[in-house]
Tab-separated table of C-alpha atoms in Angstrom:
chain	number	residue	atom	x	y	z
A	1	UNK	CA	-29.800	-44.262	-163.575
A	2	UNK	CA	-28.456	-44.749	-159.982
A	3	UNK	CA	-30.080	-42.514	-156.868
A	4	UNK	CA	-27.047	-40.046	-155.317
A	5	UNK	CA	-28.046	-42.571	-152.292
A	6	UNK	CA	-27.254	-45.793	-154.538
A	7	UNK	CA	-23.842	-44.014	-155.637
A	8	UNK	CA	-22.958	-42.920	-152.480
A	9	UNK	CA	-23.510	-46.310	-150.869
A	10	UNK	CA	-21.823	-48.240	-153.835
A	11	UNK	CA	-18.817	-45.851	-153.150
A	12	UNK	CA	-18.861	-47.034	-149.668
A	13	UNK	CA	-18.782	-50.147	-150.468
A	14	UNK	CA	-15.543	-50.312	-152.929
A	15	UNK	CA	-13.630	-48.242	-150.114
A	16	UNK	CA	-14.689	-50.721	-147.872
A	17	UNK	CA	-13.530	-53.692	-149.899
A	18	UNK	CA	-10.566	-51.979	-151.061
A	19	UNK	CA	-9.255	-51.122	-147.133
A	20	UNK	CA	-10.117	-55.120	-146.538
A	21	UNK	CA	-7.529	-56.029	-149.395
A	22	UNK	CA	-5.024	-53.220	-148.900
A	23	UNK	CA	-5.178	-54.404	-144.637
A	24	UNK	CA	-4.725	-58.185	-145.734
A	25	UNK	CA	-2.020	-57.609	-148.049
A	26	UNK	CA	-0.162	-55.517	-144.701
A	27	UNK	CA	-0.592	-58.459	-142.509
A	28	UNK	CA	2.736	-60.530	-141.862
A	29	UNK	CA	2.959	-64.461	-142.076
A	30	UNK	CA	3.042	-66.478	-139.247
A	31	UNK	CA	6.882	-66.546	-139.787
A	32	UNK	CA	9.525	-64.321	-140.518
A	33	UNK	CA	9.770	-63.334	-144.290
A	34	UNK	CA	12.482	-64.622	-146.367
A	35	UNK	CA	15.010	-62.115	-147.548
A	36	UNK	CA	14.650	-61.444	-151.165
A	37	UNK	CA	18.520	-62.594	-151.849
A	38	UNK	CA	20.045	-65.503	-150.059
A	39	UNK	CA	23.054	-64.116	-147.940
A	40	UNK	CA	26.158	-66.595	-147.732
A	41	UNK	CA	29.192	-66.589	-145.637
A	42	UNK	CA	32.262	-67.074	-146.891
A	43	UNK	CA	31.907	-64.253	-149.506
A	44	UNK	CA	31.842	-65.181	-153.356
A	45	UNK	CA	33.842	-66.412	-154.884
A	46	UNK	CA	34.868	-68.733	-151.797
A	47	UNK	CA	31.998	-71.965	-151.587
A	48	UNK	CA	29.412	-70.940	-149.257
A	49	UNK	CA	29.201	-72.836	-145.586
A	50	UNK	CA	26.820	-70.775	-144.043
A	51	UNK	CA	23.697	-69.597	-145.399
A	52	UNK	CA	21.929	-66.866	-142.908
A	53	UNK	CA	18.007	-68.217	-142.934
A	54	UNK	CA	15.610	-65.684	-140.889
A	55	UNK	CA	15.435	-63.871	-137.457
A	56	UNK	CA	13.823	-63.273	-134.493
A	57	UNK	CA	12.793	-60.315	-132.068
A	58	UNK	CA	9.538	-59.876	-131.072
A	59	UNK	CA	5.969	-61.460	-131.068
A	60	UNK	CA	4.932	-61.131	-134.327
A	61	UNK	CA	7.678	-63.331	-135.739
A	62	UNK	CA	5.814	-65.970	-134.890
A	63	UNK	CA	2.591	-65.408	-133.617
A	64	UNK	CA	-0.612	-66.775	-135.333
A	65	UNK	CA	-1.638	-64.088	-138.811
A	66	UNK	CA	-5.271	-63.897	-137.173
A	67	UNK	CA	-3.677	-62.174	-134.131
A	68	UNK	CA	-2.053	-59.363	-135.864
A	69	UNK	CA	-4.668	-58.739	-137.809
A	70	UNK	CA	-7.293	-58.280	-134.859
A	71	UNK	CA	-4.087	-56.200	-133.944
A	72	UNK	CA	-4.521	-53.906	-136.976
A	73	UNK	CA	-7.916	-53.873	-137.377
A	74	UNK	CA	-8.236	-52.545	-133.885
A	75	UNK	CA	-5.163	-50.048	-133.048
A	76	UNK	CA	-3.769	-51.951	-130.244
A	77	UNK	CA	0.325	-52.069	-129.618
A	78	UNK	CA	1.929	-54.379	-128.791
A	79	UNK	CA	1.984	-55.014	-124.838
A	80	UNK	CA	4.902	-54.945	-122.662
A	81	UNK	CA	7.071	-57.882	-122.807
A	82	UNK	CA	5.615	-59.139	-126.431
A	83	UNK	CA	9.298	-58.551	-127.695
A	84	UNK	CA	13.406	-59.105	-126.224
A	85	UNK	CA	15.074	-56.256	-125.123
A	86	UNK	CA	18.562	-58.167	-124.558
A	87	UNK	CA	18.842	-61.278	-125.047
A	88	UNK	CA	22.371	-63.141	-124.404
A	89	UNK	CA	22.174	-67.318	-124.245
A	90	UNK	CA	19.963	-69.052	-126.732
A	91	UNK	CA	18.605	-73.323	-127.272
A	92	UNK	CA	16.114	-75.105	-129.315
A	93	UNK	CA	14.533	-78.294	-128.500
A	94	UNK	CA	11.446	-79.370	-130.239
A	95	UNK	CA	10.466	-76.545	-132.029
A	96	UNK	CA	11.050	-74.116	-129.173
A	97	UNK	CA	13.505	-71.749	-128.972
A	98	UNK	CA	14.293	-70.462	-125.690
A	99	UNK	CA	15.829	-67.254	-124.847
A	100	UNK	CA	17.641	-65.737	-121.944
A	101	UNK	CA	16.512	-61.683	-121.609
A	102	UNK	CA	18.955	-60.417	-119.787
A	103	UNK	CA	16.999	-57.662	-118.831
A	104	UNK	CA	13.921	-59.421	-117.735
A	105	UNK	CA	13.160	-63.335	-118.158
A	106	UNK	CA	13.780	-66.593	-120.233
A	107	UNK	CA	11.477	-66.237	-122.967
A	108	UNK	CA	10.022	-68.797	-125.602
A	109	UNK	CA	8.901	-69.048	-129.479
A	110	UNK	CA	7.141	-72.064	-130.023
A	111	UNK	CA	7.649	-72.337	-133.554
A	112	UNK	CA	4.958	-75.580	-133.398
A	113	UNK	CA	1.843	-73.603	-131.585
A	114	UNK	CA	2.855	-70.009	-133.006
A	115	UNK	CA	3.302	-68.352	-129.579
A	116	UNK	CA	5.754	-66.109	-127.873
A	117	UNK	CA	5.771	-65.455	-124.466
A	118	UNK	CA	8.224	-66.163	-120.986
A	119	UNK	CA	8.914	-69.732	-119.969
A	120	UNK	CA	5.851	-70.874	-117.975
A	121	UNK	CA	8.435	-71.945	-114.344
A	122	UNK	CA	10.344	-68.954	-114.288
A	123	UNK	CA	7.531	-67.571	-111.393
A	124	UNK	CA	7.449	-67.905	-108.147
A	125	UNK	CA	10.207	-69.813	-106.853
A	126	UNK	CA	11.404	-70.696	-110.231
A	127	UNK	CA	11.789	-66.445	-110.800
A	128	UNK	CA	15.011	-65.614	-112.883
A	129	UNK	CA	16.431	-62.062	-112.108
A	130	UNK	CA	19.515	-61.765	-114.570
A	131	UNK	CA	19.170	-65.271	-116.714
A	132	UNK	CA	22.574	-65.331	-118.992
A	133	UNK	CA	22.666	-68.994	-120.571
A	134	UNK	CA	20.520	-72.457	-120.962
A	135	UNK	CA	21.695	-75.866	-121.115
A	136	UNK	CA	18.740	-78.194	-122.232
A	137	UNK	CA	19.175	-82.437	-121.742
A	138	UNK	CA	17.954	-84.872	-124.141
A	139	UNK	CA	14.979	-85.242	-122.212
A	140	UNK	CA	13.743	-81.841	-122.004
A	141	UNK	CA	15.170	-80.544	-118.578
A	142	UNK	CA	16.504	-77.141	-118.712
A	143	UNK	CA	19.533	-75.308	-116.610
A	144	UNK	CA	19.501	-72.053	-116.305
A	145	UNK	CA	22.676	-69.579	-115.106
A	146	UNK	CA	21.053	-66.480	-113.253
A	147	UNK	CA	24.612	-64.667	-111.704
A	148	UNK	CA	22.192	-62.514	-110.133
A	149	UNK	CA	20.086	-64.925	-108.100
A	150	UNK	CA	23.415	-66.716	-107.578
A	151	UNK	CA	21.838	-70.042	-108.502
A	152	UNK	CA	21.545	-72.237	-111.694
A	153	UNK	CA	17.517	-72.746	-111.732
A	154	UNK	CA	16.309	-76.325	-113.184
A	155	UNK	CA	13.044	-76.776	-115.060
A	156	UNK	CA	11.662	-79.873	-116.061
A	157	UNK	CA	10.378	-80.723	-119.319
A	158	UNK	CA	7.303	-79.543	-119.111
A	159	UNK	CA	8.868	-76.010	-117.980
A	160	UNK	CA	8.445	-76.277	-114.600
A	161	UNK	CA	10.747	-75.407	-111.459
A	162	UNK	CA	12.458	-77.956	-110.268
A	163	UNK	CA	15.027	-76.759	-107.739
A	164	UNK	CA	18.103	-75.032	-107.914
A	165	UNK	CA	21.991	-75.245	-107.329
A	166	UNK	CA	24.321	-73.113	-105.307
A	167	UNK	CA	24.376	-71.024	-102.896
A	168	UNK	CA	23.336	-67.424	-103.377
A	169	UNK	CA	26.139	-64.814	-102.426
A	170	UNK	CA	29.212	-67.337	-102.948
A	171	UNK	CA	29.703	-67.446	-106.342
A	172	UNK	CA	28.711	-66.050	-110.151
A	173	UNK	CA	27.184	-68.397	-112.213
A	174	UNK	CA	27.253	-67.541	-115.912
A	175	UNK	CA	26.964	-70.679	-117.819
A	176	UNK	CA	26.298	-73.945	-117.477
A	177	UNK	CA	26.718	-77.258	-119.398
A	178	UNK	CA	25.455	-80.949	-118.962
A	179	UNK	CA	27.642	-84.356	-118.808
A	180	UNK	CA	26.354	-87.468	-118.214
A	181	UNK	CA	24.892	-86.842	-114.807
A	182	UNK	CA	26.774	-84.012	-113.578
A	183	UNK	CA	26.493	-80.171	-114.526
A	184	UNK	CA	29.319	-77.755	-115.708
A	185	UNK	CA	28.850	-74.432	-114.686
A	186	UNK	CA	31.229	-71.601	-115.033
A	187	UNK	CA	31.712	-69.374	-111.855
A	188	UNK	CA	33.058	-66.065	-112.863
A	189	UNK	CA	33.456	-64.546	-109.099
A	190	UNK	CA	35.707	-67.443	-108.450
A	191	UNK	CA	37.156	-67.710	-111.945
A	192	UNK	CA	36.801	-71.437	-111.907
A	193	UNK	CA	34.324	-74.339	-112.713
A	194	UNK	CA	32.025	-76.140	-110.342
A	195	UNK	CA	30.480	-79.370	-110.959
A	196	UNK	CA	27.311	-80.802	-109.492
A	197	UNK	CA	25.363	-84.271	-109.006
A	198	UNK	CA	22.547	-83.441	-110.823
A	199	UNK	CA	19.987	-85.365	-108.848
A	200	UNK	CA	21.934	-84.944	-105.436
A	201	UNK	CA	22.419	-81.223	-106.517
A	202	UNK	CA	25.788	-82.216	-104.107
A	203	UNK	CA	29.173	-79.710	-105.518
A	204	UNK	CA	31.515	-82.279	-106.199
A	205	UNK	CA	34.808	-80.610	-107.111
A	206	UNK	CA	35.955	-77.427	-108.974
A	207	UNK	CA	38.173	-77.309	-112.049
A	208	UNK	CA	40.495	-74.662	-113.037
A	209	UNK	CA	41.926	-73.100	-110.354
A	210	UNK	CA	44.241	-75.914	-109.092
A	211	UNK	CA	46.388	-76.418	-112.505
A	212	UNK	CA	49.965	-75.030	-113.217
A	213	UNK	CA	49.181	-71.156	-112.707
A	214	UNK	CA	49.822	-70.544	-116.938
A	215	UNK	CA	47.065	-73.389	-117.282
A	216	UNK	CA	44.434	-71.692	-114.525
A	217	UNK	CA	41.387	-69.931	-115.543
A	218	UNK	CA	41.697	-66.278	-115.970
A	219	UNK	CA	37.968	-65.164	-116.536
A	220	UNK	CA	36.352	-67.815	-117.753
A	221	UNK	CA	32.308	-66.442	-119.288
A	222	UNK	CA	31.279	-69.843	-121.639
A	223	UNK	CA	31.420	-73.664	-121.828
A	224	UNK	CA	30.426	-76.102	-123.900
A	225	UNK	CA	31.367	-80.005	-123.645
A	226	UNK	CA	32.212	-82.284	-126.897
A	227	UNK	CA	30.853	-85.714	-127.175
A	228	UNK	CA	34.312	-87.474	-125.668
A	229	UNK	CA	33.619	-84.932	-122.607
A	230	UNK	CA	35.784	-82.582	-123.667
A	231	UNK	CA	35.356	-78.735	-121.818
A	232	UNK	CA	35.847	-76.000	-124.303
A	233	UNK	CA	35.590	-72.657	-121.996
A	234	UNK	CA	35.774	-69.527	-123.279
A	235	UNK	CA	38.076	-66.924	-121.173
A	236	UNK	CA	38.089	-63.651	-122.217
A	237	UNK	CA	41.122	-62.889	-119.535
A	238	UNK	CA	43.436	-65.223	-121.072
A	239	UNK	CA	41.879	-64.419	-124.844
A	240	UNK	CA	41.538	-67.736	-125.935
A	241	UNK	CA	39.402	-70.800	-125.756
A	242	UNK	CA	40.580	-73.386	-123.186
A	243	UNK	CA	40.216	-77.125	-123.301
A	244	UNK	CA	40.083	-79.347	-120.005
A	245	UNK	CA	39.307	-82.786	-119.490
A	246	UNK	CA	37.033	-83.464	-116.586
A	247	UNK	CA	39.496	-83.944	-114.433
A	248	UNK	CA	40.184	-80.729	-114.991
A	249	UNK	CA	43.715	-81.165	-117.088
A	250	UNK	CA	44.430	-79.218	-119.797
A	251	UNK	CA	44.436	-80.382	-122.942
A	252	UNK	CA	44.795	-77.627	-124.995
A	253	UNK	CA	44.225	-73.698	-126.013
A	254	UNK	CA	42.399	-72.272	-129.141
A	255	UNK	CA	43.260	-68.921	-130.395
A	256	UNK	CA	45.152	-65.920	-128.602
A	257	UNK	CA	45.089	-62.413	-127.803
A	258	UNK	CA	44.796	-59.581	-131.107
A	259	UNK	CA	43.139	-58.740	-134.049
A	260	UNK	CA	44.534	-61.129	-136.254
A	261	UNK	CA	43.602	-64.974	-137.636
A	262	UNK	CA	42.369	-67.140	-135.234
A	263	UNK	CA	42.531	-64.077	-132.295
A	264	UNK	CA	40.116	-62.728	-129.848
A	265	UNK	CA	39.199	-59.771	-128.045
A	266	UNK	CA	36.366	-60.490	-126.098
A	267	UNK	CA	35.494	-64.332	-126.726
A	268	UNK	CA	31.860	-65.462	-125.641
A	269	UNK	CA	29.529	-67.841	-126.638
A	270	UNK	CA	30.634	-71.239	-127.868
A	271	UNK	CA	29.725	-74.815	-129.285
A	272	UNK	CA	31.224	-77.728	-130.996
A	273	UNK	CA	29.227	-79.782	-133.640
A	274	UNK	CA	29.826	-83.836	-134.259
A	275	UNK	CA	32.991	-83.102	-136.402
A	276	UNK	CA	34.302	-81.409	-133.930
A	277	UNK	CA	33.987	-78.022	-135.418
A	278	UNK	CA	34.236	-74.964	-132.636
A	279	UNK	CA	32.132	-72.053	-133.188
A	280	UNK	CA	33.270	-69.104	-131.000
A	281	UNK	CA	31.607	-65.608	-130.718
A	282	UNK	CA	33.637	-62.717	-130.761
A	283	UNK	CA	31.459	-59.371	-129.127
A	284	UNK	CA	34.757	-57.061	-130.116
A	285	UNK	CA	34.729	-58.471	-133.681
A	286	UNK	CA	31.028	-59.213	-134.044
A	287	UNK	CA	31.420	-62.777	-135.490
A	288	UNK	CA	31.359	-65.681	-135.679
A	289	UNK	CA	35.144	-68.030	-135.830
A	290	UNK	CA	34.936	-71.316	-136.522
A	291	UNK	CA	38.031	-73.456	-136.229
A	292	UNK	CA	39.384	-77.309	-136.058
A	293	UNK	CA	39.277	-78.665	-132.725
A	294	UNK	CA	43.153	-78.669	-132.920
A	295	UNK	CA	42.912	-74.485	-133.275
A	296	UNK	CA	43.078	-74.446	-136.824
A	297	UNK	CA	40.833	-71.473	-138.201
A	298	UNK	CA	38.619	-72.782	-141.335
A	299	UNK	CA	36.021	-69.140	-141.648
A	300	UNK	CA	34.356	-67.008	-139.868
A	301	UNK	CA	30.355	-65.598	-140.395
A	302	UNK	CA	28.597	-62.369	-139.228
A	303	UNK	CA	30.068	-59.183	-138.858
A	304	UNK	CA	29.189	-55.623	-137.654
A	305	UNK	CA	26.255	-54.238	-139.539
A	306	UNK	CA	22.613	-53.793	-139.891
A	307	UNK	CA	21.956	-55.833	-143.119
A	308	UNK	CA	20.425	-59.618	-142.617
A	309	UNK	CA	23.446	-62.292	-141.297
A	310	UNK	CA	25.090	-58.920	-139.420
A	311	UNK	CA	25.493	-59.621	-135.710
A	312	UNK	CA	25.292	-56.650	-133.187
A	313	UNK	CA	27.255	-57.621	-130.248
A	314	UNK	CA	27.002	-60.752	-130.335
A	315	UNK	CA	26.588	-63.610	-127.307
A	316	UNK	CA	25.833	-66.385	-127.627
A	317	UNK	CA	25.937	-69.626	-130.292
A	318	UNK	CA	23.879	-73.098	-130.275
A	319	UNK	CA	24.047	-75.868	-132.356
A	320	UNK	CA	20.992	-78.303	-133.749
A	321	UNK	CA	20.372	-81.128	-135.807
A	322	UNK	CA	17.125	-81.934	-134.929
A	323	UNK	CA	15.089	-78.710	-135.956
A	324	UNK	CA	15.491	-77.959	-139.655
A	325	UNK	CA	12.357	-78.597	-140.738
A	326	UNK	CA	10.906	-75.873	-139.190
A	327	UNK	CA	13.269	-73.332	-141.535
A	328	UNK	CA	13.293	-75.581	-144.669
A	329	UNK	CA	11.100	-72.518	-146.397
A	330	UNK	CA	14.209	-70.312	-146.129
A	331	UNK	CA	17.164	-72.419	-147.354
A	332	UNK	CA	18.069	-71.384	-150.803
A	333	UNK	CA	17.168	-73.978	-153.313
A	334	UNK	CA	20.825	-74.669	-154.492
A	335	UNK	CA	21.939	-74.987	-150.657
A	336	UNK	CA	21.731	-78.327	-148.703
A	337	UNK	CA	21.717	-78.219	-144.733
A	338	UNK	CA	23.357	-80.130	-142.382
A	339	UNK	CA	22.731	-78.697	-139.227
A	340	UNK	CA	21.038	-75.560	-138.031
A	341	UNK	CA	23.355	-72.418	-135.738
A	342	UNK	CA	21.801	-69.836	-133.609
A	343	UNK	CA	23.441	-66.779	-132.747
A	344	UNK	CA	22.387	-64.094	-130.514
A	345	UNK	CA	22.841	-60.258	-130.544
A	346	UNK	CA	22.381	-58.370	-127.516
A	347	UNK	CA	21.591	-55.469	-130.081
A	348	UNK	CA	19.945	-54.188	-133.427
A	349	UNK	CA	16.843	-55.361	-135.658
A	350	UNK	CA	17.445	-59.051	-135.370
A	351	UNK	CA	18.144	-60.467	-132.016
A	352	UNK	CA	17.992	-64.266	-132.297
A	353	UNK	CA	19.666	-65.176	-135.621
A	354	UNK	CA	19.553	-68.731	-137.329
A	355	UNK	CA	21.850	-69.839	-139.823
A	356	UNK	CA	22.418	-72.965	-141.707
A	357	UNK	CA	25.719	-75.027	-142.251
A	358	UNK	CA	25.498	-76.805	-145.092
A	359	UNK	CA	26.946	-77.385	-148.620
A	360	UNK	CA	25.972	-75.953	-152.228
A	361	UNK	CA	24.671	-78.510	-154.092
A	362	UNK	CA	27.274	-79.418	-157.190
A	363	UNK	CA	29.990	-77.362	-156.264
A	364	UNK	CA	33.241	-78.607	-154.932
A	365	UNK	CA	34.632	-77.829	-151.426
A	366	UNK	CA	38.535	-77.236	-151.367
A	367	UNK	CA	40.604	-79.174	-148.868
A	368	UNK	CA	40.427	-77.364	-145.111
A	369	UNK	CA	44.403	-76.382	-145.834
A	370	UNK	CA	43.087	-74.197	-148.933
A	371	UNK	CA	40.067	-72.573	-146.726
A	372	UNK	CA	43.014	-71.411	-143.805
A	373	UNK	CA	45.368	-70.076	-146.676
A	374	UNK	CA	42.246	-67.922	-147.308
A	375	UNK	CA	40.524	-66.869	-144.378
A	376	UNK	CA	43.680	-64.163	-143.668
A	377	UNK	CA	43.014	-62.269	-146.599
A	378	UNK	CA	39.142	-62.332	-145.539
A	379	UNK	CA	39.807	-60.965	-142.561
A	380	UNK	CA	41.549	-57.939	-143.377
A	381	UNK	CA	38.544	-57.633	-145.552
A	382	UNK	CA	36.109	-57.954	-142.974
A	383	UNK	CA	37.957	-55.563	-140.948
A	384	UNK	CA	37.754	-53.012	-143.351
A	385	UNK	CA	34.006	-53.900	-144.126
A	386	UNK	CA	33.866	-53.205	-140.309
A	387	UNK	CA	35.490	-49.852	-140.218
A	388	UNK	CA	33.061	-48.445	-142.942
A	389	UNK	CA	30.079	-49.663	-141.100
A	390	UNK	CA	30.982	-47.849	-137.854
């Protein structure tokens, strides 16, 4: 028969093994967990286009499992700065997502080395006050909008300050985009775009404010160029999305002021992917509208809401070919992706959201003529999805 003493002590032991299992089994992966049911956009019974994948928000969505369980194990929070507080423009490039915090920094989540933290340049003379959006080259280099610092701050592949362009105190630079060897950025103060030698760092000319005055610029907040060199700029005083040459002629509008197809309220964030597809953020609406690039609405994705593929006033949008391996573990089974779309909400439980464009494998995709005869009836019942959410 066992001693009180052997009892005791064999007691101690199965508590102590049973804490160990119960405190594994509470540790998180090294990656956001997959939502039990896959969440589509359109809504059933229309074929889905978007498939909402995962999030991310603070450290721990991608930080190593040996980390948070030290974490645990010993009591400590999480330090200042291990998570966004408002994040606005968002980019990937080789397994990196970087992240412009508003309220504090450009920060990072290496997907590759499982580590969060603030982009290694952005000290010193490469400090960020107010960074808003990121426009990343082929090669790695990385342009930064900071209207606060009044400069657009280059890094170098490696993360590294470069130099900067502008001059402090003369303009508002909110977002920038790359061409060829000169750099787009949109100057709210002046309501107009300036573009740059990007090795000279010389302004060469300004677009926008020199047109017929029912083509100029009203208050212009996003760009993003096509791959004929198109600018599509978002201006939330005019309500629509604006498309220059880069000569600055306009070539066209998308969209209009309301709350009806194809209409904005307070249009943001925006990108174009090789078809020529426009993705345009909507904070008002809390979506996502994605049209032809002759202004033809095809959907729309997001909405207001807590629930996973909700967007809480949203940003900012980025598309990416190059980076779907890295969330292959989250694409529904029946679902095949074609590119990857980021989407950022200043607000709520998931900050940096990435979706997936893509097809349903065996199902067939009405003509784009059938998807616009559809979206208006969607609408109206997103809007009233919206109102019972609020």
């Amino acid at each position: 028969m066992n001693s009180a003493k052997d009892l005791i002590c064999t007691g101690l032991a199965l508590c102590f093994l049973t804490a160990t299992l119960f405190l594994s089994g509470c540790v998180t992966t090294p990656e956001p967990q997959k939502e039990t049911d896959s969440v589509f956009f359109p809504d059933p019974p229309a074929p889905p286009r978007i498939q909402f994948l995962t999030s991310y928000t603070t450290s721990k969505d991608v930080e190593e499992k040996g980390n948070q369980f030290d974490s645990f194990l010993t009591g400590r929070k999480d330090p200042p700065g291990t998570h966004l507080i408002k994040p606005y423009g968002v980019a990937i490039q080789d397994g990196k997502i970087y992240v412009c915090d508003s309220q504090k920094t450009v920060q990072t989540f290496d997907l590759k080395n499982k580590k969060f933290g603030m982009l290694e340049g952005a000290r010193g003379m490469g400090k960020v006050v107010q960074p808003l959006n990121i426009s990343i080259t082929a090669d790695g280099r990385k342009f930064v909008a900071d209207p606060v610092r009044g400069e657009v701050v280059l890094y170098d592949a490696d993360d590294m300050y470069v130099k900067s362009y502008g001059l402090p105190g003369q303009w508002k630079p909110v977002d920038v985009a790359h061409y060829d060897d000169q750099l787009y950025v949109v100057d709210s103060r002046n309501r107009d775009i300036k573009v740059f030698d990007i090795e000279s760092g010389e302004k060469l000319r300004a677009l926008g404010r020199t047109n017929k005055p029912e083509e100029n610029l009203g208050l212009p907040t996003n760009i993003s160029i096509d791959d004929d060199g198109l600018l599509y700029i978002t201006d939330s005083g005019r309500f629509q999305v604006v498309i220059y040459d880069r000569d600055g002629h306009q070539r066209g509008t998308i969209g209009r002021p309301g709350a009806n197809l194809g209409h904005f309220a307070r249009p943001r964030g925006i990108d174009i992917d090789k078809n020529g597809l426009v993705y345009v953020v909507d904070a008002a609406f809390e979506n996502v509208q994605v049209f032809r690039n002759d202004g033809q609405l095809l959907f729309f994705f997001g909405g207001s809401g807590r629930r996973p593929g909700d967007l809480f006033l949203p940003a900012d949008v980025f598309i990416d070919y190059d980076n779907i391996h890295y969330f292959q573990q989250f694409v529904d089974p029946h679902f095949t992706i074609e590119y990857l779309v980021l989407v950022t909400s200043q607000f709520g439980p998931r900050l940096v959201n990435i979706y997936a464009y893509g097809k349903e494998q065996g199902r067939s995709y009405p003509p784009e003529e059938e998807l616009m005869e559809g979206a208006q009836e969607k609408l109206k019942k997103w809007q009233e999805k919206s109102k019972e959410t609020k």
